[in-house]
Amino acid sequence: MIDSILEKMTLEEQVSLLSGADFWTTVPVERLGVPKIKVTDGPNGARGAGSLVAGVKAACFPVAIALGASWSPALIRQMGTALARQAKSKGAAVLLAPTVNIHRSGLNGRNFECYSEDPMLTGELAVAYIEGVQAEGIAATIKHFVGNESEIERQTISSDIDERTLREIYLPPFEQAVRRAGVMAVMSSYNRLNGTYTSEHHWLLTKVLREEWGFDGIVMSDWFGSHSAAETINAGLDLEMPGPARDRGEKLVAAVREGKVEPATVRAAARRMLLLLERVGAFRKTPDLTERAVDLTEDRALIRRLGAEGAVLLKNDGILPLAKTSLDRIAVIGPNAATARVMGGGSAQIAAHYMVSPLEGIRAALSNANSISHSVGCRHNRLIDVFKGKITVEYFKERGFKGAPLHVETVDKGEFFWFELPSGQLEPADFSARMKMQFVPEESGEHVFGMTNAGLARLFVDGRLTVDGLDGWTRGENYFGTANDEQRGAVMLEAGRTYEVTVEYEPSITNEDGINLIAVRFGVEKPLGDADIEAAVETARNADVALLFVGRDGEWDTEGLDLPNMRLPGRQEELIEKVAAANANTVVVLQTGGPIEMPWLGKVRAVLQMWYPGQELGNAVADVLFGDVEPGGRLPQTFPKALSDNSAITGDLAVYPGKDGHVRYGESVFVGYRHHDTRAVEPLFPFGYGLGYTRFRWSEPRLSASEMSSEGVIVSIDVTNIGDRAGSELVQLYVRSPKAKVERPDKELRAFAKLALQPGETGAAILKILPRDLAYFDAEAGAFRAEAGDYQLIVAANAADIRFVIDLPSPSSYLQPPSY
Ligand code: BGC
C-alpha cells in the first residue's frame, strides 16, 4: 500500500513529508489520502499540543530516574501501556520518549529524565517502556541520539567520545531498543558528536543505526536541531522538527535538482515516513487529533505503586516505618512539604490531572487522631514563586496593546508558554497580551516580584514599573535558553491591601537561531529569613517526630541548564541541622533528580529519596513512611561523597563542563560505579543501594555450566524473605574480566533480577550471561572482543555489597562485529 502511494508522489510531495507541519504534527498529502499525525512529549506523560505548562490535563507518571530506581521492567512495561492510552487521549500517534542518555556528571539538568549511569539497566528499562507503548499501536521515540549528557551549550557543543566509550556506555540502550523492542523512531540529539551534528552524522544515523543494527524506523531531529538540507538527509535524518520546513521544503527540492541529494534518498526517507504512518494505523483510521483529559483509576494506582517502587531508603536506624498509632504529634516541615514537586522541568512537563503534596498525603493517611503541624522553614526555589490566582489575559492583534482585545481569557497561574495562541487570528510573531491580576499580601513587609520572558515584558504594581524585562533584555538560560534570566524588583507591601499587578507581553522582534519561543513567567514572594527557620525548629521541637521534606524542584532539575553543584539549594542544609538538633527523631525525605552531598547525614535518623514520582507523590510518600508498602527502590546512580569524586569532575574543564565548544568524555568507560570501583573512590551510597523493611537469605548460586560457551551461562540464586514483612530484593550480576589489552572497569553489570517476596517466601533470581557480556569494544578490530581467560561472576546486592565471587573460565576468545 505505501509503495503504491509512493509511486504516485511527486518529489515535492515526498519532500513535504520530511518536515513537520507545525510544532507537533506532520504534513498530510490529502490528494493521496496521507493523513497528518501528531507527536507528543514524553516521557512521564503525554502532554498534547497545547502549552507546555497549561495544556489539557494528563496523567503524570514518575520521572525516569525514579523508574531507574524501581529496577522493574515489568512495571515499566505496564506504564508504557498506560502512556500509550494517554497519547491516544491527546490525539497523538508518536510519543517522544524514552530518554536514555547516561548519568555522566550528576549535574546534568536532565539527569532526572534519564534512567541510570549504567547502560545495561537503562537498556532493559527502555526496552520494557517501548514494548509497552508500541504494543498499543503508538510509536515510541528513543532519544537523544547520542552524547547529550549535559545542557551546557547544548545546541552546539561537540561531545567528543571515543568509539570504545560510545559502544560500551552510550550506544547500548539505543541498540537494545532497536534490536529487541523494534523502536519505531529515534530522535537525534542537539549536540555534535566528535565535531559533526548528530543530525548530520552519517556514521551514526546510517552505518551504526541502520546498517549494523537494522533499524527500519524514522529518525527525527530534536526541536530546531537540524541545520541543513542535503547533509541531514544524506546522513539519514528523515524528519526535520518542528515545522514548518526551515532547511527542507524548497531547499531540499533544489538540492535534489542540483544533484546534491539523490532522488532515491528522498524517496527512501519518504517511504519510512509512510511506513511509520502505517505502523501507527493512520491509514486504517484517519487520526482524530482532538485532546481530552483521561484520568483513570488504574493509572492513579499504577503511579502510586511506581512511586513507592522507586523510593530509595538510604538510611534507617529503625525509626521507619512509622507506626500510625503511636505518634501523637507529627511535624511536617520544609519547602517540599506542602507544595507537590511531582516532575522535572523543560519539555517533559505536563499539566498533571492533580498533584498530592506530602502534607496532603500524610493527612490522608493519618486521618484523625494525630496532630500534624506544618512549617516551611526556608525556600529553595531558583525562580520567584509563580503567581497563583485569577489572571485576566487580554490578547491584542498586533504589538502595542492597541484597540479592543481580540480574545480575553482567565487563567490561574502566572506562566505562559504558548505553542498555539487562543485565537487563530493571533500571529505568534505579532501580537501582544496584557495580564491583569490582584495581589493581597498576607504579611506586611518587603516582597519581591520576579519575571523571566522569551519575548519582551514589563510588570507593573499599581501602575509602577517594578520588573523590566524589556529594556536591555539579554538572553539567559530559562525557556531552553530563549528567555532572559529572571529579573526582580522589591516593593514594600501592606498586609490585606489589594495591589493591581499588570504584565504586558510582546514577542521579540528578532528571531535569533530560528528559535522563536513565546513565553513569560512571573511571580511574587515574601523572602523568608531567620524567623522562618526558627518557626520550623519550634514546630519540630514540639513534635514526636519531625518529617523534613527537602530537595529541589523542576526549576533546578530541568532541561536547558545544568546544576551548579551537588548541594541542597537555599538554606536547606542549615534547616536540616537545626531541625535535627531540636528533634532527635528527624526523618529526611529528599526530592532531587540526582545525587546530592549530605554533610548532615549523621544527624538524622532516616533518609528516603523520593525523586519526582508523579501526581501521587504524597500518597506514595505516606505509603512508604507508614509501612503500608516497602520502599522498593535501589539507586540507579552512585551517590558520591562529594562532587569532586564524580567520574566526570576531574578538574579538567574540557572534561566537564566543556571548553571551546567541546566536551571531552575523558573518563571514557569509567562512568559511575565503573569509576568508583576501579579507582577505589568510596561512594556515599553505591550503585544499587537501598534498604527495605525486611531481611533476606541468599542461597549459594548454581551455574548451568562451569565455563563460558556460545550457549551462555545461567546463574540461579534462591532468595528467601526471612523477615515478617513483604519486601523486595535486588540481585545484581557483574562480570570482572582478566587483564585485556585495554584497561577495563573492575566490574560491569550484565544482569539483574528484582524479586518481590512475602514473609517466608522463596524466589529464584535467574540471570543469564552470554559471551558478549564478557567483552569490551576493541576499536582497532572494530568488534566486541572477549579474550580467552579467567573471568569472575560477581553476585551482589549493590556495587559495594558483594555476596559471591564465582570463577568462570572462558576457554575460547570471542570476536563479535557490531553488525552481528
Ligand atoms: C527536547 C526534546 C523534546 C522536544 C520537543 C526538546 O527541547 O530536547 O526531548 O522532545 O524539545 O518538546
PDB file of C-alpha atoms in Angstrom, residues 599-719:
ATOM      1  CA  PRO A 599      27.010  16.638  55.208  1.00  0.00           C
ATOM      2  CA  TRP A 600      24.082  16.317  57.664  1.00  0.00           C
ATOM      3  CA  LEU A 601      23.601  12.575  57.162  1.00  0.00           C
ATOM      4  CA  GLY A 602      24.906  11.560  60.593  1.00  0.00           C
ATOM      5  CA  LYS A 603      22.427  13.810  62.370  1.00  0.00           C
ATOM      6  CA  VAL A 604      19.152  12.393  61.130  1.00  0.00           C
ATOM      7  CA  ARG A 605      17.561   9.011  61.766  1.00  0.00           C
ATOM      8  CA  ALA A 606      16.403   8.165  58.281  1.00  0.00           C
ATOM      9  CA  VAL A 607      16.679   9.422  54.708  1.00  0.00           C
ATOM     10  CA  LEU A 608      14.213   8.493  51.994  1.00  0.00           C
ATOM     11  CA  GLN A 609      14.849   9.546  48.380  1.00  0.00           C
ATOM     12  CA  MET A 610      11.544  10.025  46.526  1.00  0.00           C
ATOM     13  CA  TRP A 611      12.778  11.769  43.323  1.00  0.00           C
ATOM     14  CA  TYR A 612       9.816  13.206  41.354  1.00  0.00           C
ATOM     15  CA  PRO A 613       7.294  10.387  41.377  1.00  0.00           C
ATOM     16  CA  GLY A 614       4.348  11.997  39.600  1.00  0.00           C
ATOM     17  CA  GLN A 615       0.889  13.113  40.648  1.00  0.00           C
ATOM     18  CA  GLU A 616       0.528  10.596  43.508  1.00  0.00           C
ATOM     19  CA  LEU A 617       3.644  11.913  45.283  1.00  0.00           C
ATOM     20  CA  GLY A 618       2.105  12.486  48.731  1.00  0.00           C
ATOM     21  CA  ASN A 619       0.278   9.175  48.771  1.00  0.00           C
ATOM     22  CA  ALA A 620       3.376   7.250  47.740  1.00  0.00           C
ATOM     23  CA  VAL A 621       5.404   9.040  50.434  1.00  0.00           C
ATOM     24  CA  ALA A 622       2.834   8.174  53.100  1.00  0.00           C
ATOM     25  CA  ASP A 623       2.638   4.560  51.906  1.00  0.00           C
ATOM     26  CA  VAL A 624       6.370   4.161  52.477  1.00  0.00           C
ATOM     27  CA  LEU A 625       6.759   6.210  55.663  1.00  0.00           C
ATOM     28  CA  PHE A 626       3.951   4.354  57.413  1.00  0.00           C
ATOM     29  CA  GLY A 627       4.932   0.965  56.053  1.00  0.00           C
ATOM     30  CA  ASP A 628       1.840   0.191  54.013  1.00  0.00           C
ATOM     31  CA  VAL A 629       4.305  -0.520  51.239  1.00  0.00           C
ATOM     32  CA  GLU A 630       8.025  -1.108  51.420  1.00  0.00           C
ATOM     33  CA  PRO A 631      10.480   1.277  49.779  1.00  0.00           C
ATOM     34  CA  GLY A 632      11.245  -0.751  46.661  1.00  0.00           C
ATOM     35  CA  GLY A 633      13.897   1.489  45.117  1.00  0.00           C
ATOM     36  CA  ARG A 634      17.631   0.888  44.725  1.00  0.00           C
ATOM     37  CA  LEU A 635      19.945   3.602  43.424  1.00  0.00           C
ATOM     38  CA  PRO A 636      20.360   3.662  39.636  1.00  0.00           C
ATOM     39  CA  GLN A 637      23.197   6.144  40.070  1.00  0.00           C
ATOM     40  CA  THR A 638      26.098   6.269  42.502  1.00  0.00           C
ATOM     41  CA  PHE A 639      25.826   8.989  45.137  1.00  0.00           C
ATOM     42  CA  PRO A 640      29.403  10.252  45.617  1.00  0.00           C
ATOM     43  CA  LYS A 641      30.509  11.746  48.916  1.00  0.00           C
ATOM     44  CA  ALA A 642      31.484  14.936  47.158  1.00  0.00           C
ATOM     45  CA  LEU A 643      31.066  16.311  43.676  1.00  0.00           C
ATOM     46  CA  SER A 644      34.823  16.079  43.145  1.00  0.00           C
ATOM     47  CA  ASP A 645      34.554  12.267  43.482  1.00  0.00           C
ATOM     48  CA  ASN A 646      32.305  12.118  40.440  1.00  0.00           C
ATOM     49  CA  SER A 647      33.804  10.426  37.395  1.00  0.00           C
ATOM     50  CA  ALA A 648      33.324  13.408  35.086  1.00  0.00           C
ATOM     51  CA  ILE A 649      34.520  16.035  37.551  1.00  0.00           C
ATOM     52  CA  THR A 650      38.232  15.696  37.062  1.00  0.00           C
ATOM     53  CA  GLY A 651      39.191  19.322  37.487  1.00  0.00           C
ATOM     54  CA  ASP A 652      39.801  19.480  33.751  1.00  0.00           C
ATOM     55  CA  LEU A 653      37.173  21.846  32.420  1.00  0.00           C
ATOM     56  CA  ALA A 654      37.436  20.261  28.993  1.00  0.00           C
ATOM     57  CA  VAL A 655      36.009  17.050  30.501  1.00  0.00           C
ATOM     58  CA  TYR A 656      33.184  18.894  32.239  1.00  0.00           C
ATOM     59  CA  PRO A 657      31.525  21.317  31.553  1.00  0.00           C
ATOM     60  CA  GLY A 658      33.487  21.620  28.296  1.00  0.00           C
ATOM     61  CA  LYS A 659      35.765  24.163  26.716  1.00  0.00           C
ATOM     62  CA  ASP A 660      35.857  25.952  23.368  1.00  0.00           C
ATOM     63  CA  GLY A 661      32.707  24.269  22.194  1.00  0.00           C
ATOM     64  CA  HIS A 662      33.834  20.736  23.022  1.00  0.00           C
ATOM     65  CA  VAL A 663      33.193  18.452  25.981  1.00  0.00           C
ATOM     66  CA  ARG A 664      35.658  15.576  26.025  1.00  0.00           C
ATOM     67  CA  TYR A 665      34.408  12.375  27.667  1.00  0.00           C
ATOM     68  CA  GLY A 666      37.902  11.869  29.031  1.00  0.00           C
ATOM     69  CA  GLU A 667      36.892   9.428  31.755  1.00  0.00           C
ATOM     70  CA  SER A 668      35.996   7.069  28.879  1.00  0.00           C
ATOM     71  CA  VAL A 669      34.142   3.978  30.099  1.00  0.00           C
ATOM     72  CA  PHE A 670      34.804   4.751  33.758  1.00  0.00           C
ATOM     73  CA  VAL A 671      31.396   6.263  34.458  1.00  0.00           C
ATOM     74  CA  GLY A 672      29.656   5.999  37.830  1.00  0.00           C
ATOM     75  CA  TYR A 673      30.432   2.775  39.718  1.00  0.00           C
ATOM     76  CA  ARG A 674      32.897   1.767  36.998  1.00  0.00           C
ATOM     77  CA  HIS A 675      34.945   4.743  38.183  1.00  0.00           C
ATOM     78  CA  HIS A 676      34.344   4.362  41.923  1.00  0.00           C
ATOM     79  CA  ASP A 677      35.136   0.627  41.974  1.00  0.00           C
ATOM     80  CA  THR A 678      38.138   0.731  39.686  1.00  0.00           C
ATOM     81  CA  ARG A 679      39.734   3.788  41.270  1.00  0.00           C
ATOM     82  CA  ALA A 680      38.739   2.810  44.831  1.00  0.00           C
ATOM     83  CA  VAL A 681      36.798   6.017  45.430  1.00  0.00           C
ATOM     84  CA  GLU A 682      34.385   5.156  48.203  1.00  0.00           C
ATOM     85  CA  PRO A 683      30.895   6.495  47.458  1.00  0.00           C
ATOM     86  CA  LEU A 684      28.388   7.850  49.940  1.00  0.00           C
ATOM     87  CA  PHE A 685      25.865   5.321  48.622  1.00  0.00           C
ATOM     88  CA  PRO A 686      26.846   2.819  45.952  1.00  0.00           C
ATOM     89  CA  PHE A 687      25.052   1.971  42.740  1.00  0.00           C
ATOM     90  CA  GLY A 688      22.170  -0.392  43.530  1.00  0.00           C
ATOM     91  CA  TYR A 689      21.980   0.630  47.171  1.00  0.00           C
ATOM     92  CA  GLY A 690      18.700   0.870  49.078  1.00  0.00           C
ATOM     93  CA  LEU A 691      17.200  -0.506  52.267  1.00  0.00           C
ATOM     94  CA  GLY A 692      13.909  -2.288  52.758  1.00  0.00           C
ATOM     95  CA  TYR A 693      11.833  -3.161  55.783  1.00  0.00           C
ATOM     96  CA  THR A 694      12.533  -6.905  55.795  1.00  0.00           C
ATOM     97  CA  ARG A 695      15.522  -9.289  55.568  1.00  0.00           C
ATOM     98  CA  PHE A 696      16.554 -11.916  53.046  1.00  0.00           C
ATOM     99  CA  ARG A 697      18.728 -15.002  52.876  1.00  0.00           C
ATOM    100  CA  TRP A 698      20.528 -15.887  49.643  1.00  0.00           C
ATOM    101  CA  SER A 699      21.387 -19.457  48.650  1.00  0.00           C
ATOM    102  CA  GLU A 700      24.717 -20.381  47.064  1.00  0.00           C
ATOM    103  CA  PRO A 701      24.498 -19.592  43.339  1.00  0.00           C
ATOM    104  CA  ARG A 702      24.032 -22.518  40.930  1.00  0.00           C
ATOM    105  CA  LEU A 703      25.606 -22.385  37.461  1.00  0.00           C
ATOM    106  CA  SER A 704      24.293 -24.099  34.346  1.00  0.00           C
ATOM    107  CA  ALA A 705      27.877 -24.682  33.146  1.00  0.00           C
ATOM    108  CA  SER A 706      31.309 -24.382  34.666  1.00  0.00           C
ATOM    109  CA  GLU A 707      32.749 -22.427  31.786  1.00  0.00           C
ATOM    110  CA  MET A 708      31.571 -19.954  29.195  1.00  0.00           C
ATOM    111  CA  SER A 709      30.442 -21.220  25.808  1.00  0.00           C
ATOM    112  CA  SER A 710      28.390 -19.786  22.975  1.00  0.00           C
ATOM    113  CA  GLU A 711      25.294 -21.059  24.810  1.00  0.00           C
ATOM    114  CA  GLY A 712      25.977 -18.710  27.689  1.00  0.00           C
ATOM    115  CA  VAL A 713      25.744 -19.466  31.395  1.00  0.00           C
ATOM    116  CA  ILE A 714      22.739 -19.241  33.659  1.00  0.00           C
ATOM    117  CA  VAL A 715      23.272 -18.319  37.298  1.00  0.00           C
ATOM    118  CA  SER A 716      20.423 -19.052  39.731  1.00  0.00           C
ATOM    119  CA  ILE A 717      20.172 -17.878  43.307  1.00  0.00           C
ATOM    120  CA  ASP A 718      17.337 -18.634  45.697  1.00  0.00           C
ATOM    121  CA  VAL A 719      16.304 -15.721  47.823  1.00  0.00           C
TER     122      VAL A 719
END
